[in-house]
Coordinates of C-alpha atoms and ligand atoms in Angstrom, one line a residue:
M271 CA -35.0 22.9 17.6
A272 CA -32.3 25.5 18.2
D273 CA -29.7 23.1 19.7
Q274 CA -29.8 20.4 17.0
I275 CA -26.7 19.7 15.1
R276 CA -27.2 20.7 11.5
V277 CA -25.7 18.2 9.1
L278 CA -25.1 18.4 5.3
I279 CA -24.5 15.1 3.5
V280 CA -22.3 15.1 0.4
D281 CA -22.0 11.9 -1.6
D282 CA -22.4 11.3 -5.4
I283 CA -24.3 8.1 -4.9
P284 CA -28.0 8.7 -4.4
E285 CA -28.6 5.5 -2.3
T286 CA -25.8 6.5 0.1
R287 CA -27.3 10.0 0.6
D288 CA -30.8 8.4 1.2
H289 CA -29.3 5.8 3.6
L290 CA -27.4 8.4 5.6
T291 CA -30.4 10.8 5.7
K292 CA -32.6 7.9 7.1
L293 CA -30.0 6.8 9.6
L294 CA -29.6 10.3 11.0
G295 CA -33.4 10.9 10.9
F296 CA -33.6 8.7 14.1
E297 CA -31.5 11.0 16.1
T298 CA -33.3 13.7 17.9
D299 CA -30.3 16.0 18.3
I300 CA -29.3 15.8 14.6
E301 CA -31.0 17.5 11.7
V302 CA -30.1 16.8 8.1
V303 CA -30.4 20.2 6.4
G304 CA -29.5 19.0 2.9
A305 CA -27.8 16.5 0.7
A306 CA -25.4 17.4 -2.1
A307 CA -24.4 15.2 -5.0
S308 CA -21.0 16.8 -5.7
G309 CA -18.3 18.9 -4.2
R310 CA -19.4 22.0 -6.1
E311 CA -23.0 21.6 -5.0
A312 CA -21.8 21.0 -1.4
I313 CA -20.0 24.4 -1.3
E314 CA -23.1 26.2 -2.7
M315 CA -25.4 24.5 -0.2
A316 CA -23.0 25.0 2.7
K317 CA -22.8 28.7 2.0
E318 CA -26.6 28.9 2.0
M319 CA -27.4 26.6 4.9
T320 CA -24.3 27.1 7.2
P321 CA -24.4 23.5 8.6
D322 CA -22.4 22.6 11.7
V323 CA -21.1 19.4 10.3
V324 CA -20.5 18.3 6.7
L325 CA -20.4 14.5 6.0
M326 CA -18.1 14.4 3.0
D327 CA -17.4 11.6 0.6
I328 CA -13.8 11.6 -0.6
N329 CA -14.2 10.1 -4.1
M330 CA -16.5 12.1 -6.2
P331 CA -16.5 13.1 -9.9
D332 CA -16.1 16.9 -10.6
M333 CA -14.5 18.0 -7.4
D334 CA -13.2 15.4 -4.9
G335 CA -13.9 15.6 -1.2
I336 CA -10.4 16.8 -0.3
S337 CA -10.6 19.8 -2.7
A338 CA -14.2 20.5 -1.5
T339 CA -13.0 20.4 2.1
E340 CA -10.2 22.9 1.3
R341 CA -12.7 25.3 -0.3
L342 CA -15.1 24.9 2.6
S343 CA -12.4 25.6 5.2
A344 CA -11.8 28.9 3.5
E345 CA -15.4 29.8 2.5
V346 CA -17.5 28.3 5.3
P347 CA -15.0 27.8 8.2
S348 CA -17.8 27.2 10.7
A349 CA -18.7 23.9 9.0
A350 CA -16.7 21.0 10.4
V351 CA -16.0 18.3 7.9
V352 CA -16.2 14.6 8.7
M353 CA -14.6 12.7 5.8
M354 CA -15.9 9.4 4.6
S355 CA -13.9 7.0 2.5
V356 CA -13.6 3.3 1.7
Q357 CA -9.8 3.8 1.8
G358 CA -8.4 4.1 5.3
E359 CA -4.9 4.8 4.1
A360 CA -2.6 7.1 6.0
D361 CA -2.1 9.3 3.0
Y362 CA -5.8 9.9 2.6
L363 CA -6.2 10.6 6.3
R364 CA -3.2 13.0 6.2
R365 CA -4.4 14.8 3.1
S366 CA -7.9 15.1 4.5
M367 CA -6.7 16.5 7.8
L368 CA -4.4 18.9 6.0
A369 CA -7.4 20.1 3.9
G370 CA -9.2 20.9 7.2
A371 CA -11.3 17.7 7.9
R372 CA -11.9 17.1 11.6
E373 CA -12.7 13.4 11.5
F374 CA -12.2 10.5 9.2
L375 CA -14.7 7.6 8.9
V376 CA -13.8 4.4 7.0
K377 CA -16.8 2.9 5.1
P378 CA -18.6 0.8 6.0
F379 CA -19.3 2.3 9.4
S380 CA -22.0 1.7 11.9
S381 CA -24.7 4.2 12.7
D382 CA -23.2 4.5 16.2
E383 CA -19.8 5.4 14.8
L384 CA -21.4 7.9 12.5
T385 CA -23.5 9.7 15.2
A386 CA -20.6 9.6 17.7
S387 CA -18.3 11.2 15.2
I388 CA -20.8 13.9 14.4
R389 CA -21.4 14.7 18.1
Q390 CA -17.7 14.7 18.9
V391 CA -16.8 17.0 16.1
Y392 CA -19.6 19.3 16.9
T393 CA -18.8 19.5 20.6
R394 CA -15.1 20.0 19.9
E395 CA -15.9 22.9 17.5
Q396 CA -18.2 24.5 20.1
E397 CA -15.5 24.2 22.7
K398 CA -13.0 25.7 20.4
L399 CA -15.3 28.6 19.5
S400 CA -15.9 29.3 23.2
R401 CA -12.2 29.3 23.9
I402 CA -11.6 31.8 21.1
V403 CA -14.3 34.1 22.3
V404 CA -13.9 33.8 26.0
Q405 CA -10.3 32.9 26.8
P406 CA -7.9 33.2 23.9
A407 CA -4.9 32.3 26.0
A408 CA -6.4 29.2 27.5
A409 CA -4.8 25.9 26.6
A410 CA -6.9 23.6 24.6
A411 CA -8.6 21.0 26.9
A412 CA -5.6 21.3 29.2
P413 CA -5.3 20.5 32.9
V414 CA -2.7 23.2 32.9
A415 CA -3.2 26.6 34.6
A416 CA -4.4 28.9 32.0
A417 CA -3.2 32.1 33.6
P418 CA -0.2 33.5 32.0
R419 CA 2.9 32.9 34.1
P420 CA 5.5 35.5 35.0
T421 CA 8.1 35.7 32.4
N422 CA 11.5 34.1 33.2
S423 CA 12.9 35.7 30.1
V424 CA 16.5 36.7 30.5
R425 CA 16.3 38.6 27.2
E426 CA 17.0 42.3 27.6
E427 CA 14.9 44.8 25.7
G428 CA 16.0 44.8 22.1
E429 CA 18.2 41.7 22.4
P430 CA 17.4 39.1 19.8
G431 CA 15.6 35.9 20.8
R432 CA 17.2 32.5 21.0
V433 CA 16.8 30.2 18.0
V434 CA 16.4 26.5 18.6
A435 CA 16.4 24.3 15.5
V436 CA 14.9 20.9 15.9
F437 CA 16.7 18.8 13.3
G438 CA 17.2 15.1 12.5
P439 CA 19.1 13.8 9.6
K440 CA 16.5 11.0 9.3
G441 CA 12.7 11.5 8.9
G442 CA 10.1 10.3 11.3
V443 CA 12.2 10.5 14.5
G444 CA 9.9 12.8 16.3
R445 CA 11.1 16.3 15.3
T446 CA 7.6 17.8 14.9
T447 CA 6.3 16.2 18.1
L448 CA 9.2 17.6 20.0
A449 CA 9.2 21.0 18.4
V450 CA 5.5 21.5 19.1
N451 CA 5.6 20.4 22.8
L452 CA 8.9 22.1 23.5
A453 CA 7.5 25.4 22.3
V454 CA 4.4 24.9 24.4
A455 CA 6.4 23.9 27.5
A456 CA 8.7 27.0 27.1
A457 CA 5.7 29.3 26.8
T458 CA 3.4 27.9 29.4
E459 CA 5.9 26.8 32.1
L460 CA 8.9 29.0 31.5
G461 CA 7.2 32.2 30.5
Q462 CA 9.0 32.5 27.2
K463 CA 7.4 34.5 24.4
T464 CA 7.7 31.7 21.9
C465 CA 7.2 31.4 18.2
L466 CA 7.1 28.0 16.5
V467 CA 8.1 27.9 12.8
D468 CA 7.3 25.0 10.6
A469 CA 10.3 24.9 8.3
S470 CA 9.4 21.5 7.0
F471 CA 8.4 23.7 4.1
Q472 CA 7.2 20.9 1.8
F473 CA 5.2 18.7 4.1
G474 CA 4.8 20.6 7.3
D475 CA 2.8 18.8 10.0
V476 CA 2.8 21.5 12.7
G477 CA -0.7 22.6 11.7
V478 CA -2.0 19.1 12.1
L479 CA -0.6 18.6 15.6
L480 CA -2.1 22.0 16.6
N481 CA -5.4 21.5 14.9
L482 CA -4.9 24.5 12.7
N483 CA -6.8 25.1 9.6
P484 CA -4.4 24.7 6.6
K485 CA -6.1 27.7 5.0
N486 CA -4.6 29.9 7.7
K487 CA -1.9 32.4 6.9
S488 CA 1.5 30.9 6.4
I489 CA 5.0 31.5 5.2
A490 CA 3.6 31.5 1.7
D491 CA 2.1 34.9 2.3
L492 CA 5.5 36.2 3.2
I493 CA 7.5 35.1 0.3
G494 CA 7.3 38.3 -1.7
E495 CA 8.1 40.5 1.2
L496 CA 11.1 38.3 2.2
E497 CA 12.6 38.8 -1.2
Q498 CA 12.6 42.5 -0.7
G499 CA 14.4 42.4 2.7
E500 CA 13.8 41.6 6.4
P501 CA 10.1 42.3 7.3
E502 CA 9.5 45.1 9.7
S503 CA 7.0 43.0 11.7
M504 CA 5.8 39.4 11.6
D505 CA 2.7 40.1 13.5
T506 CA 0.3 39.7 10.6
F507 CA 1.8 36.4 9.5
V508 CA 2.0 34.5 12.7
I509 CA -1.0 32.7 14.2
N510 CA -1.9 33.2 17.9
H511 CA -2.5 29.7 19.1
S512 CA -4.6 29.0 22.2
A513 CA -1.8 26.9 23.6
G514 CA 0.1 30.1 24.4
I515 CA 2.4 30.2 21.4
K516 CA 2.7 32.0 18.1
V517 CA 2.9 29.8 15.0
L518 CA 4.2 30.4 11.6
L519 CA 2.9 27.6 9.3
A520 CA 4.6 26.0 6.3
P521 CA 3.1 26.9 2.9
P522 CA -0.1 25.0 2.1
S523 CA 1.2 23.3 -1.0
P524 CA 4.6 21.5 -1.5
E525 CA 5.6 23.2 -4.7
M526 CA 5.8 26.6 -2.8
A527 CA 8.7 25.2 -0.7
E528 CA 11.0 25.9 -3.7
L529 CA 10.3 29.6 -3.5
I530 CA 11.8 29.9 0.0
T531 CA 15.5 30.7 -0.5
P532 CA 18.2 30.4 2.2
L533 CA 18.2 34.2 2.4
S534 CA 14.4 34.4 2.8
A535 CA 14.6 31.8 5.6
K536 CA 17.3 33.8 7.4
R537 CA 15.4 37.0 7.1
M538 CA 12.2 35.4 8.4
I539 CA 13.9 34.1 11.5
E540 CA 15.9 37.2 12.2
A541 CA 12.6 39.2 12.0
L542 CA 11.0 36.8 14.5
R543 CA 14.0 37.2 16.8
K544 CA 13.2 40.8 17.3
D545 CA 9.8 40.1 19.0
H546 CA 10.2 36.7 20.7
D547 CA 12.3 35.2 23.5
L548 CA 12.4 31.9 21.8
I549 CA 12.0 30.7 18.2
V550 CA 11.6 26.9 17.8
V551 CA 12.1 25.8 14.2
D552 CA 10.9 22.4 13.0
C553 CA 13.4 21.7 10.3
M554 CA 13.3 19.3 7.3
S555 CA 15.4 16.2 7.5
S556 CA 17.0 16.9 4.1
F557 CA 20.2 18.7 4.4
N558 CA 19.6 21.4 1.8
D559 CA 20.8 25.0 1.6
T560 CA 17.8 26.4 3.3
T561 CA 18.0 24.0 6.2
L562 CA 21.7 24.7 6.4
A563 CA 21.0 28.5 6.6
I564 CA 18.6 27.8 9.6
L565 CA 21.1 25.6 11.4
D566 CA 23.9 28.2 10.8
L567 CA 22.0 30.9 12.6
A568 CA 20.5 28.7 15.3
D569 CA 21.9 29.1 18.8
T570 CA 21.1 25.4 19.5
V571 CA 20.5 22.5 17.2
L572 CA 18.5 19.8 18.9
T573 CA 19.5 16.9 16.8
M574 CA 17.1 14.0 17.2
L575 CA 17.9 10.4 16.9
S576 CA 16.2 7.1 17.7
L577 CA 17.6 3.7 18.6
E578 CA 17.7 2.5 15.0
I579 CA 20.8 1.7 13.0
T580 CA 19.9 4.0 10.1
S581 CA 19.3 6.9 12.5
I582 CA 22.6 6.4 14.2
K583 CA 24.5 6.2 11.0
N584 CA 23.0 9.5 9.8
I585 CA 23.8 11.1 13.1
R586 CA 27.4 10.1 12.8
L587 CA 27.6 11.7 9.3
F588 CA 25.8 14.8 10.5
L589 CA 28.2 15.3 13.4
E590 CA 31.1 15.2 10.9
V591 CA 29.4 17.8 8.8
A592 CA 28.7 20.0 11.9
E593 CA 32.4 19.8 12.8
Q594 CA 33.4 20.8 9.3
L595 CA 31.0 23.7 9.5
G596 CA 32.7 24.9 12.6
Y597 CA 29.7 24.6 14.9
E598 CA 30.8 24.7 18.5
S599 CA 30.4 21.5 20.4
D600 CA 27.7 22.7 22.7
K601 CA 25.6 24.1 19.8
V602 CA 24.6 20.6 18.7
R603 CA 22.7 18.8 21.4
L604 CA 21.8 15.2 20.8
V605 CA 18.2 14.2 21.8
L606 CA 17.4 10.5 21.9
N607 CA 13.7 10.0 21.3
R608 CA 11.9 6.9 22.6
A609 CA 15.0 6.2 24.6
D610 CA 13.4 3.3 26.5
S611 CA 12.2 1.3 23.4
S612 CA 15.6 -0.2 22.7
L613 CA 14.8 -3.4 20.6
G614 CA 18.3 -4.6 21.1
I615 CA 20.3 -1.4 20.8
R616 CA 21.4 0.2 24.1
V617 CA 22.0 3.9 24.7
A618 CA 25.6 3.1 25.6
D619 CA 26.1 1.3 22.2
V620 CA 24.8 4.4 20.4
E621 CA 27.1 6.7 22.4
H622 CA 30.0 4.4 21.7
S623 CA 29.2 4.3 18.0
I624 CA 29.0 8.1 17.5
G625 CA 31.7 8.8 20.0
R626 CA 29.6 11.3 21.9
R627 CA 27.2 11.4 24.9
V628 CA 23.5 11.7 24.3
D629 CA 22.6 15.1 25.9
H630 CA 18.8 14.6 26.5
T631 CA 16.5 11.6 26.4
I632 CA 12.7 11.4 25.9
V633 CA 10.7 8.4 26.8
S634 CA 8.4 6.5 24.4
D635 CA 4.8 7.1 25.2
G636 CA 2.6 6.1 22.2
R637 CA -0.6 6.5 24.2
S638 CA -0.1 10.2 25.2
V639 CA 1.5 11.1 21.9
V640 CA -1.1 9.5 19.6
Y641 CA -4.0 10.6 21.7
A642 CA -2.7 14.2 21.5
L643 CA -2.0 13.9 17.8
N644 CA -5.6 12.7 17.1
R645 CA -7.1 15.5 19.1
G646 CA -4.8 18.2 17.8
V647 CA -3.8 19.1 21.3
P648 CA -0.1 19.0 22.3
F649 CA 0.5 16.2 24.9
F650 CA 2.3 18.7 27.1
L651 CA -1.1 20.2 27.7
S652 CA -3.4 17.1 27.6
N653 CA -1.1 14.9 29.7
R654 CA 1.1 17.3 31.6
E655 CA 2.0 14.7 34.3
A656 CA 3.3 12.0 31.9
Q657 CA 7.0 11.2 31.9
V658 CA 7.2 12.3 28.3
S659 CA 6.0 15.8 29.3
Q660 CA 8.5 15.9 32.1
D661 CA 11.3 15.0 29.7
V662 CA 10.2 17.8 27.3
L663 CA 10.1 20.3 30.2
R664 CA 13.6 19.3 31.3
L665 CA 14.8 19.8 27.8
A666 CA 13.1 23.2 27.6
Q667 CA 14.7 24.3 30.8
A668 CA 18.1 23.3 29.5
V669 CA 17.5 25.1 26.3
V670 CA 16.2 28.3 27.9
G671 CA 18.9 28.2 30.5
T672 CA 16.8 27.9 33.7
N673 CA 18.6 25.7 36.2
P674 CA 17.5 22.1 36.1
A675 CA 18.2 22.0 39.8
E676 CA 15.1 24.2 40.1
V677 CA 12.9 21.3 39.0
V678 CA 10.8 20.1 41.8
G679 CA 12.1 17.3 44.1
A680 CA 11.0 14.1 42.5
D681 CA 11.9 15.3 39.0
A682 CA 15.4 16.4 40.1
K683 CA 15.9 13.0 41.6
K684 CA 14.8 11.2 38.5
A685 CA 17.0 13.4 36.4
A686 CA 20.0 12.5 38.6
Q687 CA 19.1 8.8 38.3
K688 CA 18.9 9.1 34.5
K689 CA 22.2 10.8 34.4
S690 CA 23.9 8.0 36.1
L691 CA 22.1 5.5 34.0
F692 CA 23.5 7.1 30.8
A693 CA 26.9 7.9 32.2
W694 CA 29.6 7.6 29.6
R695 CA 31.3 4.3 30.4
Ligands
LIG1610 N1 8.2 9.9 22.4 C1 7.4 9.3 21.6 N2 6.7 8.3 22.0 C2 5.8 7.7 21.2 N3 5.6 8.0 19.9 C3 6.3 9.1 19.4 C4 7.2 9.8 20.2 N4 7.8 10.8 19.5 C5 7.2 10.7 18.3 N5 6.3 9.7 18.2 C6 5.6 9.3 17.0 O1 6.5 9.0 16.0 C7 5.9 9.5 14.7 C8 6.8 10.5 14.0 O2 6.8 11.7 14.8 P1 7.0 13.1 14.1 O3 6.0 13.3 13.0 O4 7.1 14.1 15.2 O5 8.4 12.9 13.4 P2 9.2 13.8 12.4 O6 10.6 13.6 12.6 O7 8.7 15.2 12.5 O8 8.7 13.1 11.0 P3 8.7 13.7 9.5 O9 10.0 13.2 8.9 O10 7.5 13.1 8.9 O11 8.6 15.2 9.6 C9 4.5 10.0 15.0 O12 3.6 9.1 14.8 C10 4.6 10.4 16.5 O13 3.3 10.3 17.1
LIG1611 MG1 7.8 16.4 11.0

């Protein structure tokens, strides 16, 4: 049958292979095209049979499921991998997703879970494929108008684009989440020609949030050229994402991060400035020379904090450093993420402690954020009406310089209320 989902099973245990084959044999829309006993065999069989979905065990002798997935992503990119593991740990999940897996099943799983995952992954891949072929600029599964909006760019021809560094002296405060959605908001709503740079060179997550294959081109491909000087054009290194933005991914393996010098980082961003209105940089939380070089050349440093003591302490230290570095006071903008999930600390307390007003706030919305993360679609597209998206848009407007008073009625009112809520003293 032409429209059956072609599945390849990969597991080193013969009983598991047989069991899965039998289970899937009951499904009329699924056809098991083969069963491989190792990662190496899986790659050979996948090349030959071009399955739609590969059910991949993670722990196998010879080549483990993660390495096999990496190879498959490069050599048979049309095959979507569903990883199977007895371990459901975050690290396994993260490594699998980075390797290019589309789903993660924790053993033991029911036959319903198994078939639902296969169908979901297959449908998603088909949708993605049709978007790539039919409408490259369309936003992934988004209720947002896909037509390109008129540009609001105030950038004159030849004038360098604006660089916005998303920084936070403590990890896990939401930098990547903000960087991705801010870039998408600026591109889709404000008509900015935007490039998102994953400068979390060691453990970049931008690709995961945007459902990009880690085998894609990345900064790693640029390292040699950057050592010679500023590249003429960055076109061949950036990925054109369906969410309307360009993306420059972090290197695929952590050890390559060391090869990116402060000078290379500077050259890379300066080169991007020539062709874009806005460059959003997702920075590392460690305050090293390369991060510093990026912060130095940024027009705006969105410094993220959360309502936690450690985050607040680090912000205080960072503000002192920023002052010593001579950054103008409006270059550093404080962004309080999950501003409404206080757990005992109030915004006013934070402001008092750091001796400065919080410039922007973003509400906590685990549902929209995690749903978006799991689907690899920015929440600004999948849940455009949510408050968290409105907050990101307002921030994008402030960064780009469009007047917040232009925000439609209700939003402007909300913004005004918020302002009075967080008024300093
Ligand atoms: N406004 C929000 N509401 C709910 N959850 C959020 C929000 N912002 C971020 N998160 C969640 O917080 C976690 C950390 O976010 P994110 O990965 O963006 O942080 P980060 O600063 O980039 O972390 P890292 O140090 O790992 O690079 C993620 O699970 C994300 O889904
Ligand atoms: Mg991050």
